Amino acid sequence: KKIKSDRSTKTRCYEFLNMTSRSFAAVIQNLDDELRDVVCLFYLILRGLDTIEDDMTLSIEKKDPLLRDFYNIIRVEGWRFEESGDQEKDRQLLVEFYVVIDEFLKLDEKYQKVITDICKKVGNGMADYATDAALNTYGIISLGDFDKYCHYVAGLVGIGLTNLFIASGLEAEIATRDEAIANSMGLFLQKVNITRDYLEDISHGRCYWPKAIWSQYASNLYELKNPGNETEAINCLSAMLLNTLQHVTQNLTYMNSLRNQSIFEFCAIPQVMAIATLALLFRNYDVYRKVVKIRKGQTLALIKQSKNIYQVAAVFRYYTQQIMKKNDARDPNFLKISIVCGQIEQWC
Ligand SMILES: COc1cccc([C@H]2O[C@H](CC(=O)N[C@@H](CC(=O)O)C(=O)O)C(=O)N(CC(C)(C)C)c3ccc(Cl)cc32)c1OC
């Protein structure tokens, strides 16, 4: 009986992985044996946290303790959560969360320690910002706030994964030990998503674009998408791109320090998707009309181009040149964008 339940709980975890994340699930399943289950569970635990944070049907009184206590909840056998509302596939994950917990508690202590530590920091960070959103103040004012928020929801994931890579013994390079560049891996992905998801986020009454940026182009974030403000909207988008591009050279350094092939591809694929998305978003007014995504065919081509640092550098060089071509001398950020693109090309 026990053996059967083991097989079904682990299988159920991978079913959730494939349910909750389209292309990325395959990348996780390509990881070496030592890390596959660990990262799968880390991903699902983070997904559980994200589902609670994103759930607009949960009152702050309910949400706050759940987020702050999640690092303990992942040790409570049998725990499940049925009140989560909106996203069906994510909801099911929380209804059967005890399956994730069962598998998590079977992991080697050294992995449980890393995941617990990150969960505690992410949960508290999310709760701090959830309070802001509940108080309806724009939580993200300064560029410092922007980097802090992205650190909590994404940078810590980069740091956590790096600690898992090192704990597994598959990576040892000093460069990956540098928390600042592991953090940067997350900030880049998160900032590209935040830039891409402008319309979707404001339609849910959320805004993650820092006031320090959008206030130079409009008196409020919602105004940016109104007819007549096209030039300001496009130039604001450039400012978001400029802020996001600053992480690229650190990320290339991080990827250059990786030695395990499966870890390299696991890290490189989301990065090349992100630079391709960013180039597509640049000076693209569609950002204010719909969610702009790169085409499936491009995704597959990019995955093939993520096998080693030479290919990845070539991809970054290509999209940096695409950005330079679209750069417009009338854009107030024209010069800064060309400088940061120059630095990226120099690295490559
Ligand atoms: C060293 O750091 C990393 C190395 C490899 C991958 C990721 C990062 O990549 C995916 C990639 C992913 O999930 N892509 C989606 C596409 C999309 O979200 O639009 C997908 O393909 O489903 C991603 O986006 N996030 C979410 C955060 C950015 C918030 C951390 C994420 C969530 C959980 C985990 Cl374990 C990992 C990641 C890393 O994290 C920084």
Short mmCIF file of C-alpha atoms and ligand atoms in Angstrom, two decimals:
data_model
loop_
_atom_site.label_atom_id
_atom_site.label_comp_id
_atom_site.label_asym_id
_atom_site.label_seq_id
_atom_site.Cartn_x
_atom_site.Cartn_y
_atom_site.Cartn_z
CA LYS A 1 0.00 0.00 0.00
CA LYS A 2 2.75 2.46 1.13
CA ILE A 3 4.80 1.85 -2.06
CA LYS A 4 1.73 2.52 -4.22
CA SER A 5 0.95 5.76 -2.37
CA ASP A 6 4.59 6.88 -2.85
CA ARG A 7 4.33 6.36 -6.61
CA SER A 8 0.97 8.18 -6.79
CA THR A 9 2.01 11.21 -4.69
CA LYS A 10 5.18 11.85 -6.73
CA THR A 11 3.28 11.26 -9.99
CA ARG A 12 0.58 13.64 -8.80
CA CYS A 13 3.23 16.33 -8.17
CA TYR A 14 4.45 16.08 -11.76
CA GLU A 15 0.86 16.23 -12.99
CA PHE A 16 0.51 19.53 -11.10
CA LEU A 17 3.81 20.74 -12.54
CA ASN A 18 2.61 20.08 -16.08
CA MET A 19 -0.80 21.58 -15.27
CA THR A 20 0.48 24.84 -13.78
CA SER A 21 3.32 25.71 -16.14
CA ARG A 22 3.29 25.12 -19.89
CA SER A 23 6.76 25.11 -21.46
CA PHE A 24 8.77 25.47 -18.25
CA ALA A 25 7.63 22.10 -16.81
CA ALA A 26 9.55 20.28 -19.57
CA VAL A 27 12.70 22.25 -18.71
CA ILE A 28 12.44 21.26 -15.03
CA GLN A 29 11.95 17.58 -15.97
CA ASN A 30 15.20 17.72 -17.98
CA LEU A 31 17.23 18.43 -14.83
CA ASP A 32 19.66 15.73 -13.59
CA ASP A 33 18.18 13.12 -11.18
CA GLU A 34 19.71 14.79 -8.10
CA LEU A 35 17.80 18.05 -8.69
CA ARG A 36 14.66 17.14 -10.68
CA ASP A 37 12.34 16.34 -7.75
CA VAL A 38 13.83 19.10 -5.57
CA VAL A 39 13.20 21.83 -8.17
CA CYS A 40 9.78 20.41 -9.09
CA LEU A 41 8.71 20.68 -5.44
CA PHE A 42 10.33 24.11 -5.02
CA TYR A 43 8.38 25.27 -8.08
CA LEU A 44 5.06 23.88 -6.74
CA ILE A 45 5.59 25.35 -3.27
CA LEU A 46 6.31 28.78 -4.84
CA ARG A 47 3.23 28.31 -7.03
CA GLY A 48 1.19 27.69 -3.89
CA LEU A 49 2.51 30.91 -2.34
CA ASP A 50 1.84 32.81 -5.59
CA THR A 51 -1.75 31.50 -5.78
CA ILE A 52 -2.47 32.76 -2.27
CA GLU A 53 -0.81 36.15 -2.99
CA ASP A 54 -2.72 36.55 -6.28
CA ASP A 55 -6.09 35.50 -4.86
CA MET A 56 -8.26 38.62 -4.86
CA THR A 57 -11.13 36.76 -3.13
CA LEU A 58 -9.05 36.36 0.08
CA SER A 59 -9.31 39.07 2.73
CA ILE A 60 -6.02 40.54 3.97
CA GLU A 61 -6.85 39.14 7.44
CA LYS A 62 -6.81 35.63 5.94
CA LYS A 63 -4.03 36.16 3.41
CA ASP A 64 -1.43 37.76 5.68
CA PRO A 65 -1.00 34.87 8.17
CA LEU A 66 -1.12 32.28 5.36
CA LEU A 67 1.76 33.97 3.52
CA ARG A 68 3.87 34.63 6.62
CA ASP A 69 3.37 31.11 8.00
CA PHE A 70 3.75 29.21 4.70
CA TYR A 71 7.28 28.03 5.58
CA ASN A 72 5.70 26.13 8.50
CA ILE A 73 2.61 25.05 6.54
CA ILE A 74 4.82 23.08 4.12
CA ARG A 75 5.67 20.80 7.07
CA VAL A 76 2.04 20.18 8.15
CA GLU A 77 1.07 16.74 6.81
CA GLY A 78 -2.43 16.64 5.38
CA TRP A 79 -2.72 20.42 5.05
CA ARG A 80 -4.98 21.65 2.26
CA PHE A 81 -6.65 24.93 1.32
CA GLU A 82 -10.10 25.02 -0.27
CA GLU A 83 -11.07 28.66 -0.02
CA SER A 84 -8.79 29.85 -2.80
CA GLY A 85 -10.99 31.31 -5.51
CA ASP A 86 -10.12 32.41 -8.99
CA GLN A 87 -7.61 30.30 -10.96
CA GLU A 88 -9.03 26.75 -11.36
CA LYS A 89 -5.77 24.82 -12.05
CA ASP A 90 -3.91 26.67 -9.29
CA ARG A 91 -6.87 26.18 -6.94
CA GLN A 92 -6.64 22.39 -7.36
CA LEU A 93 -2.96 22.51 -6.37
CA LEU A 94 -3.92 24.04 -2.99
CA VAL A 95 -6.85 21.63 -2.51
CA GLU A 96 -4.38 18.73 -2.81
CA PHE A 97 -1.38 20.53 -1.35
CA TYR A 98 -0.79 17.69 1.15
CA VAL A 99 0.64 15.73 -1.82
CA VAL A 100 3.37 18.37 -2.27
CA ILE A 101 4.01 18.39 1.50
CA ASP A 102 4.36 14.57 1.62
CA GLU A 103 7.02 14.67 -1.09
CA PHE A 104 8.73 17.77 0.37
CA LEU A 105 9.18 16.00 3.75
CA LYS A 106 10.95 13.12 1.96
CA LEU A 107 13.64 15.44 0.55
CA ASP A 108 17.15 15.46 2.01
CA GLU A 109 17.35 17.86 4.99
CA LYS A 110 19.84 20.11 3.14
CA TYR A 111 17.22 20.84 0.44
CA GLN A 112 14.37 21.27 2.93
CA LYS A 113 16.48 23.87 4.74
CA VAL A 114 17.06 25.96 1.60
CA ILE A 115 13.40 25.80 0.52
CA THR A 116 12.10 26.60 4.03
CA ASP A 117 14.44 29.61 4.33
CA ILE A 118 13.35 31.04 0.94
CA CYS A 119 9.65 30.37 1.67
CA LYS A 120 9.87 32.35 4.90
CA LYS A 121 11.47 35.37 3.16
CA VAL A 122 9.17 35.26 0.11
CA GLY A 123 6.05 34.83 2.27
CA ASN A 124 6.93 37.81 4.48
CA GLY A 125 7.86 39.94 1.46
CA MET A 126 4.57 39.15 -0.29
CA ALA A 127 2.61 39.86 2.89
CA ASP A 128 4.31 43.27 3.28
CA TYR A 129 3.29 44.27 -0.26
CA ALA A 130 -0.15 42.65 -0.02
CA THR A 131 -0.86 45.02 2.90
CA ASP A 132 0.15 48.01 0.73
CA ALA A 133 -2.15 46.89 -2.08
CA ALA A 134 -4.98 46.39 0.44
CA LEU A 135 -4.39 49.91 1.76
CA ASN A 136 -4.59 50.88 -1.94
CA THR A 137 -1.36 52.88 -1.74
CA TYR A 138 0.93 52.44 -4.72
CA GLY A 139 3.38 50.06 -2.99
CA ILE A 140 5.99 50.58 -5.67
CA ILE A 141 7.11 54.22 -5.67
CA SER A 142 10.88 54.41 -6.04
CA LEU A 143 13.24 52.32 -8.17
CA GLY A 144 14.46 50.92 -4.83
CA ASP A 145 10.90 49.74 -4.03
CA PHE A 146 10.75 48.16 -7.49
CA ASP A 147 13.98 46.18 -6.94
CA LYS A 148 12.87 45.27 -3.39
CA TYR A 149 9.46 43.94 -4.51
CA CYS A 150 11.10 41.98 -7.37
CA HIS A 151 13.70 40.66 -4.90
CA TYR A 152 10.93 39.24 -2.69
CA VAL A 153 8.95 37.57 -5.48
CA ALA A 154 11.70 36.62 -7.92
CA GLY A 155 15.24 37.45 -6.76
CA LEU A 156 14.89 35.12 -3.77
CA VAL A 157 13.90 32.32 -6.18
CA GLY A 158 17.17 32.84 -8.05
CA ILE A 159 19.08 32.80 -4.75
CA GLY A 160 17.20 29.71 -3.54
CA LEU A 161 17.82 27.80 -6.76
CA THR A 162 21.51 28.73 -6.66
CA ASN A 163 21.74 27.35 -3.10
CA LEU A 164 20.01 24.15 -4.27
CA PHE A 165 22.47 23.81 -7.19
CA ILE A 166 25.40 24.18 -4.76
CA ALA A 167 23.83 21.87 -2.13
CA SER A 168 23.44 19.19 -4.83
CA GLY A 169 27.19 19.34 -5.50
CA LEU A 170 26.48 19.81 -9.22
CA GLU A 171 27.64 23.45 -9.14
CA ALA A 172 30.47 24.97 -7.10
CA GLU A 173 31.65 28.06 -9.03
CA ILE A 174 32.22 31.08 -6.80
CA ALA A 175 30.34 33.37 -9.23
CA THR A 176 27.05 31.56 -8.62
CA ARG A 177 27.58 32.01 -4.88
CA ASP A 178 27.31 35.78 -5.33
CA GLU A 179 23.74 36.50 -4.14
CA ALA A 180 23.60 39.77 -6.09
CA ILE A 181 23.93 38.03 -9.47
CA ALA A 182 21.61 35.18 -8.46
CA ASN A 183 19.14 37.89 -7.41
CA SER A 184 19.59 39.59 -10.79
CA MET A 185 18.49 36.40 -12.59
CA GLY A 186 15.09 36.79 -10.95
CA LEU A 187 14.81 40.57 -11.27
CA PHE A 188 15.30 40.38 -15.04
CA LEU A 189 12.57 37.76 -15.55
CA GLN A 190 10.15 39.50 -13.20
CA LYS A 191 10.69 42.97 -14.73
CA VAL A 192 10.10 41.62 -18.24
CA ASN A 193 6.84 40.00 -17.03
CA ILE A 194 5.78 43.22 -15.23
CA THR A 195 6.49 45.29 -18.37
CA ARG A 196 4.63 42.76 -20.58
CA ASP A 197 1.61 42.42 -18.22
CA TYR A 198 0.77 46.15 -17.93
CA LEU A 199 -2.79 45.84 -19.28
CA GLU A 200 -3.61 42.58 -17.50
CA ASP A 201 -2.38 43.94 -14.16
CA ILE A 202 -4.20 47.28 -14.30
CA SER A 203 -7.39 45.47 -15.33
CA HIS A 204 -7.09 43.67 -11.97
CA GLY A 205 -6.45 46.99 -10.21
CA ARG A 206 -2.78 46.15 -9.62
CA CYS A 207 0.22 48.08 -10.85
CA TYR A 208 3.85 47.12 -10.44
CA TRP A 209 5.39 49.78 -12.67
CA PRO A 210 7.34 52.11 -10.30
CA LYS A 211 5.85 55.58 -9.84
CA ALA A 212 9.40 57.03 -10.25
CA ILE A 213 9.18 55.91 -13.89
CA TRP A 214 5.55 56.39 -14.99
CA SER A 215 5.13 59.76 -13.21
CA GLN A 216 7.57 61.30 -15.74
CA TYR A 217 5.09 60.46 -18.55
CA ALA A 218 1.60 60.65 -17.03
CA SER A 219 -0.20 61.87 -13.92
CA ASN A 220 -1.47 58.32 -13.32
CA LEU A 221 -0.62 54.87 -14.67
CA TYR A 222 -4.10 54.26 -16.13
CA GLU A 223 -3.85 57.41 -18.28
CA LEU A 224 -0.87 55.98 -20.23
CA LYS A 225 -3.09 53.74 -22.35
CA ASN A 226 -5.54 56.55 -23.31
CA PRO A 227 -5.67 57.80 -26.92
CA GLY A 228 -3.59 60.94 -27.38
CA ASN A 229 -0.84 59.77 -24.99
CA GLU A 230 0.83 57.39 -27.46
CA THR A 231 4.22 59.18 -27.44
CA GLU A 232 4.37 59.34 -23.62
CA ALA A 233 3.26 55.70 -23.41
CA ILE A 234 5.95 54.53 -25.82
CA ASN A 235 8.66 56.55 -24.05
CA CYS A 236 7.52 55.21 -20.65
CA LEU A 237 7.88 51.70 -22.05
CA SER A 238 11.48 52.60 -23.05
CA ALA A 239 12.19 53.67 -19.48
CA MET A 240 10.92 50.29 -18.20
CA LEU A 241 13.08 48.50 -20.78
CA LEU A 242 16.14 50.55 -19.76
CA ASN A 243 15.61 49.63 -16.07
CA THR A 244 15.22 45.94 -17.02
CA LEU A 245 18.24 45.77 -19.35
CA GLN A 246 20.62 46.76 -16.53
CA HIS A 247 20.49 43.14 -15.21
CA VAL A 248 21.62 41.48 -18.44
CA THR A 249 25.42 41.54 -18.08
CA GLN A 250 25.19 40.09 -14.53
CA ASN A 251 22.95 37.31 -15.84
CA LEU A 252 25.40 36.48 -18.62
CA THR A 253 28.15 36.29 -15.96
CA TYR A 254 25.96 33.96 -13.87
CA MET A 255 25.25 31.64 -16.81
CA ASN A 256 28.92 31.70 -17.83
CA SER A 257 29.83 30.29 -14.38
CA LEU A 258 27.55 27.23 -14.68
CA ARG A 259 29.20 23.84 -15.37
CA ASN A 260 26.31 21.34 -15.30
CA GLN A 261 24.61 21.06 -18.71
CA SER A 262 21.08 20.44 -17.39
CA ILE A 263 21.36 23.36 -14.93
CA PHE A 264 22.70 25.60 -17.70
CA GLU A 265 19.71 24.94 -19.96
CA PHE A 266 17.29 25.24 -17.02
CA CYS A 267 18.69 28.73 -16.32
CA ALA A 268 19.30 29.87 -19.92
CA ILE A 269 15.91 29.06 -21.50
CA PRO A 270 13.86 31.55 -19.42
CA GLN A 271 16.58 34.21 -19.94
CA VAL A 272 16.59 33.94 -23.74
CA MET A 273 12.76 33.95 -23.76
CA ALA A 274 12.87 37.10 -21.65
CA ILE A 275 15.32 39.04 -23.88
CA ALA A 276 13.31 38.05 -26.98
CA THR A 277 10.10 39.23 -25.26
CA LEU A 278 11.75 42.48 -24.15
CA ALA A 279 12.91 43.25 -27.71
CA LEU A 280 9.36 42.63 -28.94
CA LEU A 281 7.90 44.94 -26.26
CA PHE A 282 10.29 47.81 -27.06
CA ARG A 283 8.47 50.77 -28.68
CA ASN A 284 5.52 48.41 -29.31
CA TYR A 285 2.21 50.15 -28.62
CA ASP A 286 0.44 46.74 -28.49
CA VAL A 287 1.59 46.51 -24.86
CA TYR A 288 -1.26 48.96 -24.13
CA ARG A 289 -3.78 46.92 -26.14
CA LYS A 290 -3.10 43.25 -25.19
CA VAL A 291 -0.55 40.88 -23.65
CA VAL A 292 2.29 40.71 -26.17
CA LYS A 293 3.93 37.25 -26.38
CA ILE A 294 6.60 35.82 -28.64
CA ARG A 295 5.31 33.27 -31.19
CA LYS A 296 5.47 29.49 -30.46
CA GLY A 297 7.86 28.96 -33.39
CA GLN A 298 10.27 31.56 -31.98
CA THR A 299 10.07 29.85 -28.55
CA LEU A 300 11.14 26.51 -30.03
CA ALA A 301 14.01 28.15 -31.97
CA LEU A 302 15.18 29.90 -28.78
CA ILE A 303 15.16 26.65 -26.76
CA LYS A 304 17.49 25.14 -29.39
CA GLN A 305 19.79 28.16 -29.00
CA SER A 306 20.21 27.69 -25.23
CA LYS A 307 22.74 24.85 -25.12
CA ASN A 308 25.90 26.80 -24.20
CA ILE A 309 27.14 30.29 -23.35
CA TYR A 310 28.27 30.99 -26.95
CA GLN A 311 24.78 30.38 -28.29
CA VAL A 312 23.19 32.38 -25.45
CA ALA A 313 25.62 35.29 -26.02
CA ALA A 314 24.72 35.21 -29.74
CA VAL A 315 20.98 35.39 -28.86
CA PHE A 316 21.55 38.36 -26.51
CA ARG A 317 23.71 40.10 -29.12
CA TYR A 318 21.02 39.59 -31.78
CA TYR A 319 18.15 41.01 -29.67
CA THR A 320 20.31 43.88 -28.38
CA GLN A 321 20.90 44.81 -32.05
CA GLN A 322 17.13 44.56 -32.67
CA ILE A 323 16.60 47.03 -29.81
CA MET A 324 19.30 49.38 -31.19
CA LYS A 325 17.54 49.36 -34.60
CA LYS A 326 14.21 50.32 -33.01
CA ASN A 327 15.80 52.97 -30.74
CA ASP A 328 14.48 56.45 -31.61
CA ALA A 329 16.60 59.63 -31.25
CA ARG A 330 13.47 61.54 -30.10
CA ASP A 331 13.10 59.19 -27.13
CA PRO A 332 14.43 60.82 -23.90
CA ASN A 333 16.05 57.45 -23.04
CA PHE A 334 17.67 57.06 -26.45
CA LEU A 335 21.24 57.65 -25.27
CA LYS A 336 21.04 55.54 -22.06
CA ILE A 337 19.51 52.65 -24.01
CA SER A 338 22.29 52.76 -26.61
CA ILE A 339 24.90 52.81 -23.81
CA VAL A 340 23.46 49.78 -21.98
CA CYS A 341 23.12 47.93 -25.32
CA GLY A 342 26.77 48.74 -26.00
CA GLN A 343 27.75 47.24 -22.63
CA ILE A 344 25.80 44.05 -23.40
CA GLU A 345 27.38 43.69 -26.86
CA GLN A 346 30.79 44.27 -25.27
CA TRP A 347 30.14 41.41 -22.82
CA CYS A 348 29.05 39.14 -25.66
C1 LIG B 1 18.50 31.15 -11.19
O1 LIG B 1 17.11 31.50 -11.25
C2 LIG B 1 16.30 30.80 -12.13
C3 LIG B 1 16.78 29.78 -12.98
C4 LIG B 1 15.88 29.12 -13.85
C5 LIG B 1 14.50 29.47 -13.89
C6 LIG B 1 14.04 30.47 -13.03
C7 LIG B 1 12.59 30.90 -13.08
O2 LIG B 1 12.08 30.70 -14.42
C8 LIG B 1 10.67 30.66 -14.58
C9 LIG B 1 10.34 30.58 -16.06
C10 LIG B 1 8.84 30.42 -16.25
O3 LIG B 1 8.13 30.00 -15.36
N1 LIG B 1 8.34 30.79 -17.42
C11 LIG B 1 6.90 30.77 -17.71
C12 LIG B 1 6.63 31.82 -18.74
C13 LIG B 1 5.88 32.98 -18.15
O4 LIG B 1 5.75 33.03 -16.90
O5 LIG B 1 5.43 33.81 -18.94
C14 LIG B 1 6.50 29.45 -18.32
O6 LIG B 1 7.23 29.04 -19.27
O7 LIG B 1 5.48 28.91 -17.87
C15 LIG B 1 10.03 31.86 -13.92
O8 LIG B 1 9.64 32.81 -14.58
N2 LIG B 1 9.93 31.83 -12.55
C16 LIG B 1 9.10 32.86 -11.89
C17 LIG B 1 9.94 34.04 -11.27
C18 LIG B 1 10.61 34.87 -12.36
C19 LIG B 1 8.98 34.92 -10.50
C20 LIG B 1 11.01 33.50 -10.33
C21 LIG B 1 10.43 30.77 -11.77
C22 LIG B 1 9.63 30.22 -10.78
C23 LIG B 1 10.08 29.11 -10.04
C24 LIG B 1 11.33 28.56 -10.34
CL1 LIG B 1 11.86 27.16 -9.48
C25 LIG B 1 12.16 29.11 -11.33
C26 LIG B 1 11.72 30.24 -12.01
C27 LIG B 1 14.91 31.13 -12.15
O9 LIG B 1 14.38 32.06 -11.28
C28 LIG B 1 14.89 33.36 -11.26
#
